[in-house]
Coordinates of C-alpha atoms in Angstrom, one line a residue:
Chain A
M1 CA 0.2 3.9 33.8
L2 CA 3.3 5.3 32.0
L3 CA 5.4 2.2 32.6
P4 CA 4.2 0.2 29.5
F5 CA 4.7 3.3 27.3
A6 CA 8.2 3.7 28.5
A7 CA 8.9 0.0 28.0
L8 CA 7.5 0.2 24.4
F9 CA 9.7 3.1 23.7
I10 CA 12.8 1.5 25.1
A11 CA 12.2 -1.7 23.2
Y12 CA 11.7 0.2 20.0
A13 CA 14.8 2.3 20.6
L14 CA 16.9 -0.8 21.2
G15 CA 15.6 -2.6 18.1
S16 CA 16.2 0.5 16.0
E17 CA 19.7 1.0 17.3
A18 CA 20.6 -2.6 16.5
R19 CA 19.5 -2.3 12.9
L20 CA 21.0 1.2 12.4
A21 CA 24.4 0.0 13.7
D22 CA 24.4 -2.5 10.8
N23 CA 23.0 -0.2 8.2
P24 CA 22.9 3.5 8.9
Q25 CA 20.3 4.1 6.1
D26 CA 17.9 1.4 7.4
K27 CA 14.3 2.5 6.9
L28 CA 12.6 -0.2 8.8
L29 CA 13.0 1.0 12.4
P30 CA 14.1 4.6 12.1
A31 CA 15.7 6.2 15.3
P32 CA 13.3 8.1 17.5
S33 CA 15.3 11.2 16.8
K34 CA 14.8 10.7 13.1
I35 CA 11.0 10.3 13.6
A36 CA 10.9 13.5 15.6
E37 CA 12.9 15.3 12.9
T38 CA 10.5 14.0 10.2
A39 CA 7.5 14.9 12.2
G40 CA 8.8 18.4 12.6
R41 CA 9.4 18.7 8.8
L42 CA 6.0 17.3 8.0
I43 CA 4.2 19.7 10.2
T44 CA 6.0 22.8 9.0
T45 CA 7.3 22.3 5.5
A46 CA 5.3 22.9 2.4
D47 CA 5.2 20.3 -0.4
R48 CA 7.5 20.9 -3.4
R49 CA 4.8 20.4 -5.9
S50 CA 1.6 21.9 -4.5
G51 CA 3.0 24.4 -2.0
E52 CA 0.6 23.1 0.7
I53 CA 1.6 21.5 4.0
L54 CA 0.5 18.0 3.3
F55 CA 0.3 17.0 7.0
W56 CA -2.5 19.5 7.7
K57 CA -4.1 19.0 4.4
D58 CA -4.3 15.2 5.1
T59 CA -5.6 15.9 8.6
F60 CA -8.3 18.2 7.5
A61 CA -9.4 15.9 4.7
S62 CA -9.6 12.9 7.0
L63 CA -11.3 14.8 9.9
Q64 CA -13.9 16.2 7.5
R65 CA -14.7 12.7 6.3
L66 CA -14.7 11.2 9.7
G67 CA -16.8 14.0 11.3
L68 CA -19.4 14.0 8.6
G69 CA -19.6 10.2 8.5
V70 CA -20.0 9.8 12.2
A71 CA -22.5 12.7 12.4
I72 CA -24.7 11.1 9.7
A73 CA -24.4 7.7 11.4
A74 CA -25.2 9.2 14.8
V75 CA -28.3 11.0 13.7
T76 CA -29.6 8.1 11.6
G77 CA -28.8 5.7 14.5
L78 CA -30.6 7.9 17.0
I79 CA -33.8 8.4 14.9
T80 CA -34.0 4.8 13.7
G81 CA -33.1 3.4 17.2
L82 CA -35.9 5.5 18.8
A83 CA -38.4 4.5 16.2
I84 CA -37.6 0.8 16.5
G85 CA -37.6 0.9 20.3
L86 CA -40.8 2.9 20.7
F87 CA -43.1 1.7 18.0
P88 CA -44.0 -2.0 17.8
Y89 CA -45.0 -1.7 14.1
V90 CA -41.6 -0.2 13.1
R91 CA -39.9 -2.8 15.3
A92 CA -41.7 -5.7 13.6
A93 CA -40.8 -4.3 10.2
A94 CA -37.2 -3.1 10.7
S95 CA -35.4 -4.8 13.6
G96 CA -34.8 -8.1 11.8
F97 CA -33.7 -6.2 8.7
V98 CA -31.2 -4.1 10.7
S99 CA -29.8 -7.2 12.6
V100 CA -29.1 -8.9 9.3
L101 CA -27.8 -5.7 7.7
S102 CA -25.3 -5.3 10.6
M103 CA -23.8 -8.7 9.7
V104 CA -22.7 -7.6 6.3
P105 CA -19.0 -6.8 6.5
P106 CA -18.7 -3.3 5.1
L107 CA -15.3 -3.8 3.5
A108 CA -16.8 -6.7 1.5
V109 CA -19.2 -4.4 -0.2
L110 CA -16.6 -1.7 -1.0
P111 CA -16.4 -2.6 -4.7
I112 CA -20.2 -2.2 -4.8
L113 CA -20.0 1.2 -3.1
F114 CA -17.5 2.3 -5.7
I115 CA -19.9 1.4 -8.5
V116 CA -22.9 3.0 -6.9
F117 CA -21.3 6.1 -5.4
G118 CA -18.2 6.5 -7.6
L119 CA -14.7 6.9 -6.4
G120 CA -15.1 10.3 -4.8
E121 CA -16.0 11.6 -1.4
V122 CA -19.4 10.0 -1.2
S123 CA -18.2 6.4 -1.3
K124 CA -15.7 7.2 1.5
L125 CA -18.4 8.7 3.7
A126 CA -20.8 5.8 2.8
L127 CA -18.2 3.3 4.0
V128 CA -18.0 5.0 7.4
V129 CA -21.7 5.4 7.7
I130 CA -22.5 1.9 6.6
G131 CA -19.8 0.6 8.9
I132 CA -21.1 2.0 12.1
T133 CA -24.8 2.9 11.7
P134 CA -26.2 -0.7 12.2
F135 CA -24.3 -1.0 15.5
L136 CA -25.7 2.4 16.7
I137 CA -29.3 1.5 15.7
R138 CA -29.2 -1.8 17.5
D139 CA -27.5 -0.4 20.6
L140 CA -29.9 2.5 20.9
S141 CA -33.1 0.6 20.1
Q142 CA -32.1 -1.9 22.8
R143 CA -31.6 1.0 25.2
V144 CA -35.1 2.3 24.5
L145 CA -36.5 -1.2 25.0
D146 CA -34.7 -1.3 28.4
I147 CA -36.5 1.8 29.6
P148 CA -39.0 0.7 32.3
S149 CA -42.5 0.6 30.7
E150 CA -43.8 2.3 33.9
L151 CA -42.3 5.6 32.6
F152 CA -44.3 5.4 29.4
V153 CA -47.5 4.4 31.2
K154 CA -47.1 7.4 33.5
A155 CA -46.5 9.8 30.6
Q156 CA -49.5 8.3 28.8
T157 CA -51.8 8.8 31.8
L158 CA -50.6 12.4 31.9
G159 CA -51.9 12.7 28.3
A160 CA -48.6 12.6 26.4
S161 CA -48.7 11.8 22.7
S162 CA -46.3 9.5 21.0
T163 CA -44.2 12.4 19.8
V164 CA -44.0 13.9 23.3
I165 CA -43.1 10.5 24.7
A166 CA -40.3 10.1 22.1
L167 CA -38.9 13.6 22.7
R168 CA -39.5 14.2 26.4
V169 CA -39.1 10.7 27.9
A170 CA -37.1 8.4 25.6
L171 CA -34.7 10.9 24.0
P172 CA -33.2 12.3 27.2
L173 CA -32.7 8.8 28.5
V174 CA -30.9 7.5 25.4
M175 CA -28.7 10.6 24.8
P176 CA -25.9 9.6 27.2
R177 CA -26.0 6.1 25.6
L178 CA -25.7 7.7 22.1
I179 CA -22.5 9.5 23.2
Q180 CA -21.1 6.3 24.7
S181 CA -22.0 4.3 21.5
V182 CA -20.3 6.9 19.3
R183 CA -17.2 6.6 21.5
L184 CA -17.2 2.9 21.0
S185 CA -17.8 3.3 17.2
L186 CA -14.9 5.7 16.7
G187 CA -12.4 2.9 16.5
P188 CA -14.3 1.1 13.7
A189 CA -15.0 4.5 12.1
W190 CA -11.2 5.2 11.8
L191 CA -10.7 1.8 10.4
F192 CA -13.3 2.3 7.7
L193 CA -12.0 5.8 6.9
I194 CA -8.4 4.6 6.5
A195 CA -9.5 1.5 4.4
S196 CA -11.5 3.8 2.1
E197 CA -8.6 6.2 1.7
A198 CA -6.2 3.4 1.0
I199 CA -8.0 2.3 -2.1
A200 CA -8.6 5.6 -4.0
A201 CA -7.8 9.1 -2.8
D202 CA -5.7 12.1 -3.4
G203 CA -5.4 13.2 0.3
G204 CA -6.0 12.0 3.8
L205 CA -4.2 10.4 6.7
G206 CA -4.9 6.8 5.5
Y207 CA -4.0 7.8 1.9
R208 CA -0.5 9.1 3.0
I209 CA 0.3 6.0 5.0
F210 CA -0.5 3.6 2.2
L211 CA 1.3 5.9 -0.3
V212 CA 4.6 6.1 1.5
R213 CA 4.4 2.4 2.4
R214 CA 5.5 2.0 -1.2
Y215 CA 9.0 3.2 -0.4
L216 CA 9.1 2.0 3.2
A217 CA 9.1 5.5 4.7
M218 CA 8.6 4.2 8.2
D219 CA 9.4 7.6 9.8
V220 CA 6.4 9.2 8.0
I221 CA 4.2 6.2 8.7
L222 CA 5.0 6.3 12.4
T223 CA 4.4 10.0 12.6
Y224 CA 1.0 9.6 11.1
V225 CA 0.1 6.6 13.3
I226 CA 1.1 8.6 16.5
W227 CA -1.0 11.5 15.2
I228 CA -4.0 9.4 14.5
T229 CA -3.8 7.7 17.9
L230 CA -3.6 11.1 19.6
L231 CA -6.6 12.5 17.6
A232 CA -8.6 9.4 18.5
F233 CA -7.7 9.7 22.1
L234 CA -8.7 13.4 22.2
F235 CA -12.1 12.7 20.6
D236 CA -12.8 10.0 23.1
F237 CA -11.8 12.2 25.9
A238 CA -13.8 15.2 24.6
L239 CA -16.9 13.0 24.2
R240 CA -16.6 11.6 27.7
R241 CA -16.3 15.1 29.2
L242 CA -19.3 16.3 27.1
S243 CA -21.4 13.4 28.4
Q244 CA -20.3 14.2 32.0
R245 CA -21.2 17.9 31.5
L246 CA -24.5 17.3 29.8
F247 CA -25.8 14.3 31.7
P248 CA -24.2 14.3 35.1
W249 CA -27.1 12.2 36.4
A250 CA -26.2 9.3 34.0
G251 CA -23.4 8.2 36.3
E252 CA -20.8 7.6 33.6
D253 CA -18.3 5.0 34.3
S254 CA -14.6 6.0 34.5
L255 CA -13.4 4.4 31.3
Chain B
M1 CA -1.4 -5.2 34.1
G2 CA -0.3 -7.2 37.1
R3 CA 3.1 -8.4 35.8
P4 CA 4.5 -5.7 33.6
S5 CA 8.1 -7.0 33.8
K6 CA 7.3 -10.2 32.0
L7 CA 5.4 -8.4 29.4
I8 CA 8.3 -6.0 28.8
L9 CA 10.8 -8.8 28.6
S10 CA 8.8 -10.7 26.0
F11 CA 8.2 -7.5 24.1
L12 CA 11.9 -6.7 24.2
A13 CA 12.8 -10.1 22.9
A14 CA 10.2 -9.8 20.1
T15 CA 11.4 -6.4 18.9
T16 CA 15.0 -7.3 19.1
L17 CA 14.4 -10.3 17.0
A18 CA 12.4 -8.3 14.4
G19 CA 15.3 -5.9 14.4
A20 CA 18.0 -8.5 13.9
P21 CA 19.7 -7.5 10.6
A22 CA 20.5 -10.1 8.0
T23 CA 24.2 -10.7 8.0
A24 CA 26.2 -11.9 5.0
Q25 CA 28.1 -15.1 5.4
E26 CA 28.5 -18.4 3.6
K27 CA 25.3 -20.4 3.8
T28 CA 23.5 -23.1 1.9
D29 CA 19.8 -22.1 2.2
F30 CA 18.5 -19.2 0.1
R31 CA 15.0 -17.7 -0.3
V32 CA 14.0 -15.5 -3.2
A33 CA 10.6 -13.8 -3.6
W34 CA 8.6 -13.0 -6.7
S35 CA 5.2 -11.6 -7.6
I36 CA 2.8 -12.0 -10.6
Y37 CA 3.9 -10.2 -13.7
V38 CA 4.3 -11.4 -17.3
G39 CA 8.1 -11.3 -17.2
W40 CA 8.4 -13.0 -13.8
M41 CA 6.1 -16.0 -14.3
P42 CA 9.2 -18.2 -15.1
W43 CA 10.2 -17.9 -11.4
G44 CA 7.0 -19.8 -10.3
Y45 CA 7.5 -22.3 -13.1
M46 CA 11.1 -23.0 -12.0
E47 CA 10.0 -23.8 -8.5
D48 CA 7.1 -26.0 -9.6
S49 CA 8.9 -27.8 -12.4
G50 CA 11.9 -28.7 -10.3
I51 CA 14.3 -26.8 -12.6
M52 CA 15.4 -24.6 -9.7
D53 CA 16.0 -27.6 -7.4
K54 CA 18.1 -29.3 -10.1
W55 CA 20.4 -26.3 -10.5
A56 CA 20.6 -25.7 -6.7
E57 CA 21.6 -29.3 -6.2
K58 CA 24.3 -29.0 -8.8
Y59 CA 25.9 -26.3 -6.7
G60 CA 25.2 -28.0 -3.4
I61 CA 22.7 -25.4 -2.1
D62 CA 19.0 -25.1 -1.5
V63 CA 17.0 -22.3 -3.1
E64 CA 13.3 -21.7 -2.3
I65 CA 11.3 -19.5 -4.6
V66 CA 8.3 -17.9 -2.8
Q67 CA 5.4 -16.2 -4.5
I68 CA 4.2 -13.0 -2.7
N69 CA 0.8 -11.7 -3.7
D70 CA 1.6 -8.1 -3.1
Y71 CA 4.4 -6.7 -5.2
V72 CA 5.4 -3.8 -2.9
E73 CA 5.3 -6.1 0.1
S74 CA 7.7 -8.5 -1.5
I75 CA 10.3 -5.8 -2.0
N76 CA 9.7 -4.5 1.5
Q77 CA 10.3 -8.0 2.9
Y78 CA 13.5 -8.3 0.9
T79 CA 14.6 -4.9 2.1
A80 CA 13.9 -6.0 5.7
G81 CA 16.2 -9.0 5.2
A82 CA 13.6 -11.8 5.0
F83 CA 14.7 -12.8 1.4
D84 CA 18.0 -13.0 -0.4
G85 CA 16.6 -11.8 -3.7
V86 CA 13.4 -10.5 -5.2
S87 CA 11.9 -9.7 -8.6
A88 CA 11.6 -6.0 -9.0
T89 CA 11.8 -3.2 -11.5
N90 CA 14.8 -0.9 -11.8
M91 CA 12.8 2.0 -10.4
D92 CA 11.5 0.2 -7.3
T93 CA 15.0 -1.3 -6.6
L94 CA 16.5 2.1 -6.6
S95 CA 13.8 3.6 -4.3
I96 CA 13.2 0.8 -1.8
P97 CA 16.2 -1.4 -1.1
S98 CA 19.0 0.8 -2.5
G99 CA 17.4 4.0 -1.2
G100 CA 17.1 2.2 2.2
G101 CA 20.8 1.4 2.3
V102 CA 20.6 -2.3 1.3
D103 CA 23.4 -2.9 -1.2
T104 CA 21.6 -4.7 -4.1
T105 CA 22.8 -6.3 -7.3
A106 CA 20.8 -6.8 -10.5
L107 CA 21.7 -10.4 -11.1
I108 CA 19.4 -11.1 -14.0
V109 CA 18.1 -8.5 -16.4
G110 CA 15.0 -10.4 -17.5
D111 CA 13.1 -8.1 -19.8
Y112 CA 11.9 -4.6 -20.3
S113 CA 8.3 -3.4 -20.8
D114 CA 7.6 -2.8 -24.4
G115 CA 3.9 -1.9 -24.3
N116 CA 2.9 -3.6 -21.1
D117 CA 2.3 -0.3 -19.3
A118 CA -0.1 2.2 -20.8
V119 CA -1.9 5.5 -20.4
I120 CA -5.5 5.0 -21.3
L121 CA -8.2 7.7 -21.8
K122 CA -11.9 7.1 -21.9
G123 CA -13.1 8.3 -25.3
E124 CA -11.5 10.4 -28.0
G125 CA -8.5 12.5 -27.6
D126 CA -4.7 12.6 -27.3
L127 CA -2.1 13.2 -24.6
T128 CA -2.8 17.0 -24.6
S129 CA -6.5 16.3 -23.7
L130 CA -5.3 14.9 -20.3
A131 CA -4.9 18.6 -19.3
G132 CA -7.4 19.5 -16.6
K133 CA -8.5 15.8 -16.1
P134 CA -7.9 13.6 -13.1
V135 CA -5.7 10.5 -13.7
N136 CA -6.1 7.4 -11.6
L137 CA -3.0 5.3 -11.1
V138 CA -0.8 3.6 -8.5
E139 CA 1.0 6.6 -7.3
L140 CA 4.8 6.5 -7.1
S141 CA 4.9 3.3 -9.2
V142 CA 6.2 2.8 -12.8
S143 CA 2.8 3.9 -13.9
H144 CA 3.5 7.3 -12.4
Y145 CA 6.8 7.4 -14.1
L146 CA 5.2 6.5 -17.4
L147 CA 2.7 9.3 -17.0
A148 CA 5.5 11.8 -16.3
R149 CA 7.3 10.7 -19.4
A150 CA 4.1 10.8 -21.5
L151 CA 3.2 14.3 -20.3
D152 CA 6.8 15.4 -20.9
S153 CA 6.6 14.3 -24.5
V154 CA 3.8 16.9 -25.2
G155 CA 5.2 19.6 -23.0
L156 CA 2.8 19.1 -20.1
A157 CA 3.5 18.6 -16.5
E158 CA 1.6 16.9 -13.6
R159 CA 0.4 20.3 -12.4
D160 CA -1.5 20.7 -15.7
L161 CA -3.7 17.8 -14.7
D162 CA -6.6 17.9 -12.3
G163 CA -4.4 15.8 -9.9
V164 CA -3.5 12.2 -9.8
I165 CA -5.6 9.9 -7.7
N166 CA -3.9 7.0 -6.0
T167 CA -5.9 3.9 -6.9
S168 CA -4.9 0.3 -5.9
D169 CA -4.1 -1.9 -8.9
A170 CA -6.6 -4.4 -7.4
D171 CA -9.4 -1.9 -7.9
M172 CA -8.3 -0.4 -11.2
I173 CA -10.7 -2.3 -13.5
A174 CA -13.7 -1.6 -11.3
A175 CA -12.5 2.0 -10.9
Y176 CA -12.3 2.4 -14.7
T177 CA -16.0 1.5 -15.1
T178 CA -17.2 4.3 -12.7
D179 CA -18.2 7.8 -14.0
D180 CA -15.6 9.7 -12.0
V181 CA -12.7 8.1 -13.8
Q182 CA -11.6 9.7 -17.0
A183 CA -8.1 8.3 -17.5
V184 CA -5.9 5.6 -16.0
V185 CA -2.3 4.5 -16.1
T186 CA -1.7 0.8 -15.4
W187 CA 0.0 -2.3 -16.5
N188 CA -0.8 -5.8 -17.9
P189 CA -2.8 -7.9 -17.4
L190 CA -5.0 -4.9 -16.4
V191 CA -4.3 -3.0 -19.6
S192 CA -5.7 -5.7 -21.8
A193 CA -8.8 -6.1 -19.6
I194 CA -9.4 -2.3 -19.7
M195 CA -8.8 -2.1 -23.5
E196 CA -11.7 -4.5 -24.0
E197 CA -14.1 -1.8 -22.6
P198 CA -15.8 0.2 -25.4
G199 CA -14.2 3.6 -25.9
A200 CA -10.9 2.8 -24.2
N201 CA -8.2 4.8 -26.0
K202 CA -4.6 4.0 -25.5
L203 CA -2.6 7.3 -25.6
F204 CA 0.9 6.2 -24.7
D205 CA 2.6 3.0 -23.7
S206 CA 6.0 1.8 -22.6
S207 CA 6.9 0.9 -26.2
D208 CA 7.2 4.7 -26.6
I209 CA 10.0 4.7 -24.1
P210 CA 11.6 1.3 -24.8
G211 CA 14.2 0.0 -22.3
E212 CA 13.2 2.3 -19.4
I213 CA 11.0 0.1 -17.3
I214 CA 13.3 -2.9 -16.7
D215 CA 12.3 -6.1 -14.8
L216 CA 15.1 -7.6 -12.8
M217 CA 16.0 -10.3 -10.3
V218 CA 17.9 -8.4 -7.7
V219 CA 19.9 -10.0 -4.9
N220 CA 21.7 -8.8 -1.8
T221 CA 25.2 -7.9 -2.9
E222 CA 27.0 -9.2 0.3
T223 CA 25.1 -12.5 0.1
L224 CA 26.1 -12.9 -3.5
E225 CA 29.7 -12.0 -2.9
A226 CA 29.9 -14.6 -0.1
N227 CA 28.0 -17.2 -2.1
P228 CA 28.8 -17.2 -5.9
A229 CA 27.0 -20.6 -6.1
F230 CA 23.7 -18.8 -5.3
G231 CA 24.1 -16.5 -8.4
K232 CA 25.2 -19.4 -10.6
A233 CA 22.2 -21.6 -9.6
L234 CA 19.7 -18.8 -10.2
A235 CA 21.2 -17.8 -13.5
G236 CA 21.5 -21.5 -14.7
A237 CA 17.9 -22.2 -13.8
W238 CA 16.6 -19.0 -15.3
Y239 CA 18.3 -19.4 -18.7
E240 CA 17.2 -23.1 -18.9
T241 CA 13.6 -21.8 -18.5
M242 CA 14.2 -19.0 -21.0
A243 CA 15.4 -21.6 -23.6
L244 CA 12.1 -23.5 -23.0
M245 CA 10.1 -20.3 -23.5
A246 CA 12.1 -19.3 -26.6
A247 CA 11.4 -22.7 -28.1
G248 CA 7.7 -22.2 -27.5
D249 CA 7.4 -25.1 -25.0
E250 CA 3.6 -25.3 -24.7
E251 CA 3.7 -27.1 -21.4
A252 CA 5.9 -24.5 -19.7
L253 CA 4.0 -21.6 -21.3
T254 CA 0.6 -23.0 -20.4
A255 CA 1.7 -23.5 -16.8
M256 CA 2.9 -19.8 -16.6
A257 CA -0.3 -18.6 -18.3
E258 CA -2.5 -20.4 -15.8
A259 CA -0.5 -19.2 -12.8
S260 CA -1.0 -15.6 -14.0
G261 CA -4.8 -16.1 -14.4
T262 CA -5.0 -16.2 -18.1
D263 CA -4.8 -18.8 -20.9
L264 CA -2.0 -19.5 -23.4
A265 CA -3.2 -17.0 -26.0
G266 CA -3.6 -14.3 -23.4
Y267 CA -0.2 -14.9 -22.0
K268 CA 1.4 -14.9 -25.5
A269 CA -0.3 -11.6 -26.1
Q270 CA 1.3 -10.2 -23.0
L271 CA 4.7 -11.6 -24.0
D272 CA 4.3 -9.7 -27.3
S273 CA 4.4 -6.4 -25.4
T274 CA 7.4 -7.6 -23.3
E275 CA 10.9 -7.6 -24.6
M276 CA 12.1 -10.8 -23.0
F277 CA 15.8 -11.5 -23.0
Y278 CA 15.6 -15.2 -23.8
D279 CA 19.3 -15.1 -24.8
P280 CA 21.7 -14.2 -22.0
A281 CA 24.0 -12.6 -24.5
A282 CA 21.2 -10.1 -25.4
A283 CA 20.7 -9.3 -21.7
V284 CA 24.4 -8.7 -21.4
T285 CA 24.5 -6.4 -24.4
F286 CA 21.5 -4.4 -23.1
T287 CA 23.0 -4.1 -19.6
E288 CA 26.3 -2.9 -21.0
S289 CA 24.7 -0.4 -23.4
G290 CA 25.3 3.3 -22.9
E291 CA 21.6 4.0 -22.6
L292 CA 21.2 2.3 -19.2
P293 CA 23.0 5.0 -17.2
D294 CA 20.8 7.7 -18.9
T295 CA 17.7 5.7 -18.0
M296 CA 18.8 5.4 -14.4
V297 CA 19.6 9.1 -14.1
S298 CA 16.2 10.1 -15.4
V299 CA 14.6 7.5 -13.0
A300 CA 16.6 8.9 -10.1
E301 CA 15.5 12.4 -11.0
F302 CA 11.9 11.4 -11.2
L303 CA 12.1 9.6 -7.8
F304 CA 13.7 12.6 -6.2
D305 CA 11.2 15.0 -7.7
K306 CA 8.4 13.0 -6.1
G307 CA 10.2 12.7 -2.8
I308 CA 10.4 8.9 -3.2
L309 CA 14.2 8.7 -2.5
G310 CA 13.3 9.4 1.2
E311 CA 12.1 12.5 2.9
G312 CA 15.7 13.4 3.9
A313 CA 17.4 12.6 0.6
P314 CA 19.5 15.7 -0.2
S315 CA 19.5 15.3 -4.0
A316 CA 18.7 13.0 -6.9
D317 CA 22.4 11.8 -6.8
F318 CA 22.1 10.5 -3.3
V319 CA 22.2 6.8 -4.2
G320 CA 25.0 5.6 -6.5
V321 CA 24.4 3.1 -9.3
A322 CA 27.3 1.1 -10.7
Y323 CA 27.5 -0.4 -14.2
P324 CA 29.3 -3.4 -15.6
D325 CA 32.2 -1.3 -17.0
G326 CA 32.9 0.1 -13.5
S327 CA 31.4 3.5 -14.2
T328 CA 28.8 5.0 -11.8
T329 CA 26.0 7.6 -11.7
G330 CA 24.9 9.3 -8.6
D331 CA 27.0 9.4 -5.5
A332 CA 30.1 7.2 -6.1
A333 CA 30.7 7.0 -2.4
N334 CA 27.2 5.6 -1.7
V335 CA 26.8 2.9 -4.4
K336 CA 23.9 0.7 -3.4
F337 CA 22.7 -0.6 -6.8
R338 CA 24.9 -2.6 -9.0
F339 CA 24.3 -3.9 -12.5
D340 CA 26.5 -7.0 -12.8
T341 CA 26.7 -9.1 -16.0
T342 CA 29.0 -11.7 -14.5
Y343 CA 26.4 -14.5 -14.1
M344 CA 24.5 -13.6 -17.3
Q345 CA 27.9 -13.8 -19.2
M346 CA 28.6 -17.2 -17.7
A347 CA 25.2 -18.4 -18.9
A348 CA 26.0 -16.9 -22.4
D349 CA 29.4 -18.7 -22.4
G350 CA 27.8 -22.0 -21.3
A351 CA 30.1 -21.9 -18.2
L352 CA 27.4 -22.7 -15.7

C-alpha cells in the first residue's frame, strides 16, 4: 500500500531537484525539505499583521463551515429521505422535484446564492448544503423504499402508527446508510467549501490556497493540500469506526 | 494496482517533463502571453492583424501571441517557462517571476494607470470613512497596493478597516450589488461598470499616484540576450500599433474595443484613464526618470509587508531591480528584474 506513495514522493523529489539545480529560487516545485520548513513555520508562527496563527485560524474557519454544512445537509437529507420513502403522498409530490433539483450544478447557481444570501458565511454554508443534500435525500429515500414491505406490515399488525414505524422501523435501518452517504458526500462537500472560499472570503483553507496562488507559493499550497487530504482521511476513518461501533449488525464493507 | 512499476515509470516521466526548466539558447520560435486589460489590447490586435508576423518575418523568427483568460495564470505560466514573455504590471513582475528567481526584463513600458484603478465607496463619505468598514478587493493585487496608498494618504492603515475580503475580479460587480459590500477596490472595465450604479462614490484612484502602477511587456532576460531579434520584432510591432492608435485608426481601435468586450466609445473612455506611451521616446524618458526607483522601492516594501515576496524572503530588499543607467535598488547581488530601454530607444531612433 505504501509503494505508490513512495513512488509519488520520489518522482516529485526528482522533478524538484532538476528545476532547483537550474534556478535555486524556483517556486514551482519546492524541495520537500522546503515544504517541511514552510509547514513548520505555518503551524507555529503568528502572522505579522493580525498576530494570529493563520494556519489554525484557516483550519478552524473551514472546519466550522464544513461541519455545519454537512450537519444541516445530513439532518435535512435524513428527514426528507424518510418522508419520501415512507409516505406515498410525499413521494408523489417531492421525489420528482428532488431528482430534478439534484441535477442543478451547485457552482452554476453560485452568483444567485451571493445575491440571495450575500457574500458572508451563509452563502458558503448554502453552497455546501445545496451541493450535497439532494444526493443524500435520493440515496436515503431509495434505502427506505428498499426495506422489505413485510417489516412494515408486521409493525402495522402490531398496532404501530406511522410515527412509530418511521422512528422504530425505518430510522434504525437507514442510519448506517446515512453515515455511509455522508462519507461519500465529504469529497463533494470539500469541493464546494473550497470553491466558495475561493470566491469571497477573509479566511479558510480554500481561501489561503487561492490567495497565495497569486504569487506562486507552492510550498504553502502543498502544505495546505496535504493537510486537507489528512483531515478528509481522518473524517472518513472516524465515520467508518462510528458506524462499526453503533451498527455492528449492518455488516459494513471494508472500504 | 497490479503493475505498479509501469505506473511509476510513466509518472516519473511526466513529472520530470513538467520539471524540465526552460533553457536559454538561440532559437527561432517564441511565445508571449497576454490577458485582457485596456493597455494590453494592442497585443491581441498585433496577432490578429498580422503586424506581429510582418515584424517577426523581418527578423527571420516566428512569434506567437497567446491570449490567456486569467491574468495571474498567464504570469504563472511565464514563470514556469511556458512562455518567453508576458504582459504584467511592475508589481506582479517583482513578486511572481522575479521573486521566483526568473531573471526578467521589462522590454516595453506600455503605459501606467492614470485612473483605471479606483477605491469606490457605496454612498457618501471620504477615505477616512473607510475606517471600521470591510473592503472587498482582489487581495495582494495592485488594488491592494492602491488601497494601502490611499489609506496612507489620510493616515490610516489596513488594521483600521474591518478587514479586507478577497473577492475574485470575476465576481466583483455582482458582489458590489449585495448588501454586505460597503466598499470595493478594482480596475477597469469593472470600475466604469460599478460607477454606473446609483450611489457609487469614487474616493481615490490611480491618477492620485500617477506612474506607480505600470503595465509592461516583460521577457526572459536570458532568452532576450541570446536572441536580440526577439526584442526587436516585439518592439517594432508594438510601436507600429502604437502609431495606429495615436493616429486614431478607427479599425484598429474598434477591433481592440470589441476584443475587450466594449464598444469604441467605451474603450476610448478607458484609454482616457490610461497614460499610454504611444511615443517610444516618452516611454524611454519615463523609464529613465528618477521616480521609477522610488516607486519600485515602495512597491517592494508593500510586497514584503504583505508577505508576497515569499514566505522565506528575509527583507524587502531581497530581489534586486536594475535601471537603465546601471543603478540598482534592493539586493545588487540578486538582480532579477531589469528595466531596459535598449529596444524602446531603437524604436524611437527608427533603427528597427
